[in-house]
PDB file of C-alpha atoms in Angstrom:
ATOM      1  CA  MET A   1     -90.849 133.041 -30.440  1.00  0.00           C
ATOM      2  CA  PRO A   2     -93.103 135.310 -28.332  1.00  0.00           C
ATOM      3  CA  ASP A   3     -92.921 139.051 -28.774  1.00  0.00           C
ATOM      4  CA  LYS A   4     -90.825 140.855 -26.210  1.00  0.00           C
ATOM      5  CA  ASP A   5     -92.572 142.816 -23.520  1.00  0.00           C
ATOM      6  CA  PRO A   6     -92.620 146.491 -24.628  1.00  0.00           C
ATOM      7  CA  VAL A   7     -91.681 147.576 -21.107  1.00  0.00           C
ATOM      8  CA  VAL A   8     -88.613 145.340 -21.200  1.00  0.00           C
ATOM      9  CA  GLU A   9     -87.702 146.693 -24.632  1.00  0.00           C
ATOM     10  CA  ARG A  10     -87.953 150.310 -23.452  1.00  0.00           C
ATOM     11  CA  LEU A  11     -86.052 149.671 -20.231  1.00  0.00           C
ATOM     12  CA  SER A  12     -83.385 147.730 -22.106  1.00  0.00           C
ATOM     13  CA  LEU A  13     -82.778 150.759 -24.309  1.00  0.00           C
ATOM     14  CA  GLU A  14     -82.676 153.019 -21.262  1.00  0.00           C
ATOM     15  CA  VAL A  15     -80.167 150.771 -19.508  1.00  0.00           C
ATOM     16  CA  LEU A  16     -77.974 150.777 -22.615  1.00  0.00           C
ATOM     17  CA  ALA A  17     -78.112 154.577 -22.675  1.00  0.00           C
ATOM     18  CA  LEU A  18     -77.225 154.680 -18.977  1.00  0.00           C
ATOM     19  CA  ARG A  19     -74.341 152.299 -19.652  1.00  0.00           C
ATOM     20  CA  ASN A  20     -72.895 154.826 -22.096  1.00  0.00           C
ATOM     21  CA  ILE A  21     -73.337 157.647 -19.592  1.00  0.00           C
ATOM     22  CA  VAL A  22     -71.645 155.655 -16.818  1.00  0.00           C
ATOM     23  CA  GLN A  23     -68.766 154.778 -19.131  1.00  0.00           C
ATOM     24  CA  MET A  24     -68.264 158.480 -19.899  1.00  0.00           C
ATOM     25  CA  LEU A  25     -68.377 159.368 -16.194  1.00  0.00           C
ATOM     26  CA  ILE A  26     -65.840 156.634 -15.423  1.00  0.00           C
ATOM     27  CA  ALA A  27     -63.576 158.026 -18.130  1.00  0.00           C
ATOM     28  CA  TYR A  28     -63.717 161.415 -16.399  1.00  0.00           C
ATOM     29  CA  GLY A  29     -63.148 159.844 -12.980  1.00  0.00           C
ATOM     30  CA  ASN A  30     -66.535 160.699 -11.428  1.00  0.00           C
ATOM     31  CA  VAL A  31     -67.877 157.186 -10.743  1.00  0.00           C
ATOM     32  CA  PRO A  32     -66.402 154.414  -8.596  1.00  0.00           C
ATOM     33  CA  THR A  33     -65.331 151.499 -10.745  1.00  0.00           C
ATOM     34  CA  GLY A  34     -64.820 147.833 -10.176  1.00  0.00           C
ATOM     35  CA  GLY A  35     -66.177 146.184  -7.082  1.00  0.00           C
ATOM     36  CA  LYS A  36     -68.270 149.033  -5.673  1.00  0.00           C
ATOM     37  CA  LEU A  37     -70.129 149.708  -8.905  1.00  0.00           C
ATOM     38  CA  ASN A  38     -70.592 146.005  -9.639  1.00  0.00           C
ATOM     39  CA  LYS A  39     -71.958 145.328  -6.135  1.00  0.00           C
ATOM     40  CA  TYR A  40     -74.400 148.219  -6.484  1.00  0.00           C
ATOM     41  CA  LEU A  41     -75.619 147.035  -9.889  1.00  0.00           C
ATOM     42  CA  GLU A  42     -76.009 143.462  -8.638  1.00  0.00           C
ATOM     43  CA  LYS A  43     -78.123 144.728  -5.733  1.00  0.00           C
ATOM     44  CA  VAL A  44     -80.300 146.735  -8.127  1.00  0.00           C
ATOM     45  CA  ALA A  45     -80.694 143.669 -10.377  1.00  0.00           C
ATOM     46  CA  ASP A  46     -81.621 141.463  -7.398  1.00  0.00           C
ATOM     47  CA  ASP A  47     -84.168 144.006  -6.173  1.00  0.00           C
ATOM     48  CA  VAL A  48     -85.771 144.258  -9.613  1.00  0.00           C
ATOM     49  CA  GLU A  49     -85.802 140.508 -10.178  1.00  0.00           C
ATOM     50  CA  HIS A  50     -87.499 139.727  -6.871  1.00  0.00           C
ATOM     51  CA  ARG A  51     -89.926 142.662  -6.802  1.00  0.00           C
ATOM     52  CA  ASP A  52     -92.894 140.521  -7.844  1.00  0.00           C
ATOM     53  CA  GLU A  53     -93.629 137.479  -9.966  1.00  0.00           C
ATOM     54  CA  ARG A  54     -93.557 139.170 -13.387  1.00  0.00           C
ATOM     55  CA  ASP A  55     -91.336 137.543 -16.025  1.00  0.00           C
ATOM     56  CA  ALA A  56     -90.391 141.002 -17.282  1.00  0.00           C
ATOM     57  CA  ASN A  57     -88.503 141.676 -14.053  1.00  0.00           C
ATOM     58  CA  LYS A  58     -86.070 138.826 -14.747  1.00  0.00           C
ATOM     59  CA  ALA A  59     -85.414 140.188 -18.223  1.00  0.00           C
ATOM     60  CA  ILE A  60     -84.770 143.670 -16.816  1.00  0.00           C
ATOM     61  CA  ALA A  61     -82.453 142.234 -14.153  1.00  0.00           C
ATOM     62  CA  ASN A  62     -80.529 140.387 -16.867  1.00  0.00           C
ATOM     63  CA  VAL A  63     -80.070 143.623 -18.805  1.00  0.00           C
ATOM     64  CA  ILE A  64     -78.704 145.304 -15.680  1.00  0.00           C
ATOM     65  CA  ARG A  65     -76.377 142.367 -15.046  1.00  0.00           C
ATOM     66  CA  SER A  66     -75.097 142.588 -18.630  1.00  0.00           C
ATOM     67  CA  TYR A  67     -73.411 145.834 -17.620  1.00  0.00           C
ATOM     68  CA  ILE A  68     -71.403 144.027 -14.931  1.00  0.00           C
ATOM     69  CA  ARG A  69     -69.924 141.474 -17.321  1.00  0.00           C
TER      70      ARG A  69
END
């Protein structure tokens, strides 16, 4: 199995940290939930995935999409 791209690893950790922050903000009622947030995150994931031809972008997009599920 090939080693993971260090950029993907770092960004994956950052996305997980942001997930925790967003969950706290939702709990306090400061972030839109449901459809609006999911649509925004899907747009961000699409933008990242199609930015250029790097395989790392797909991995980053998948991490972002994992928040939606």
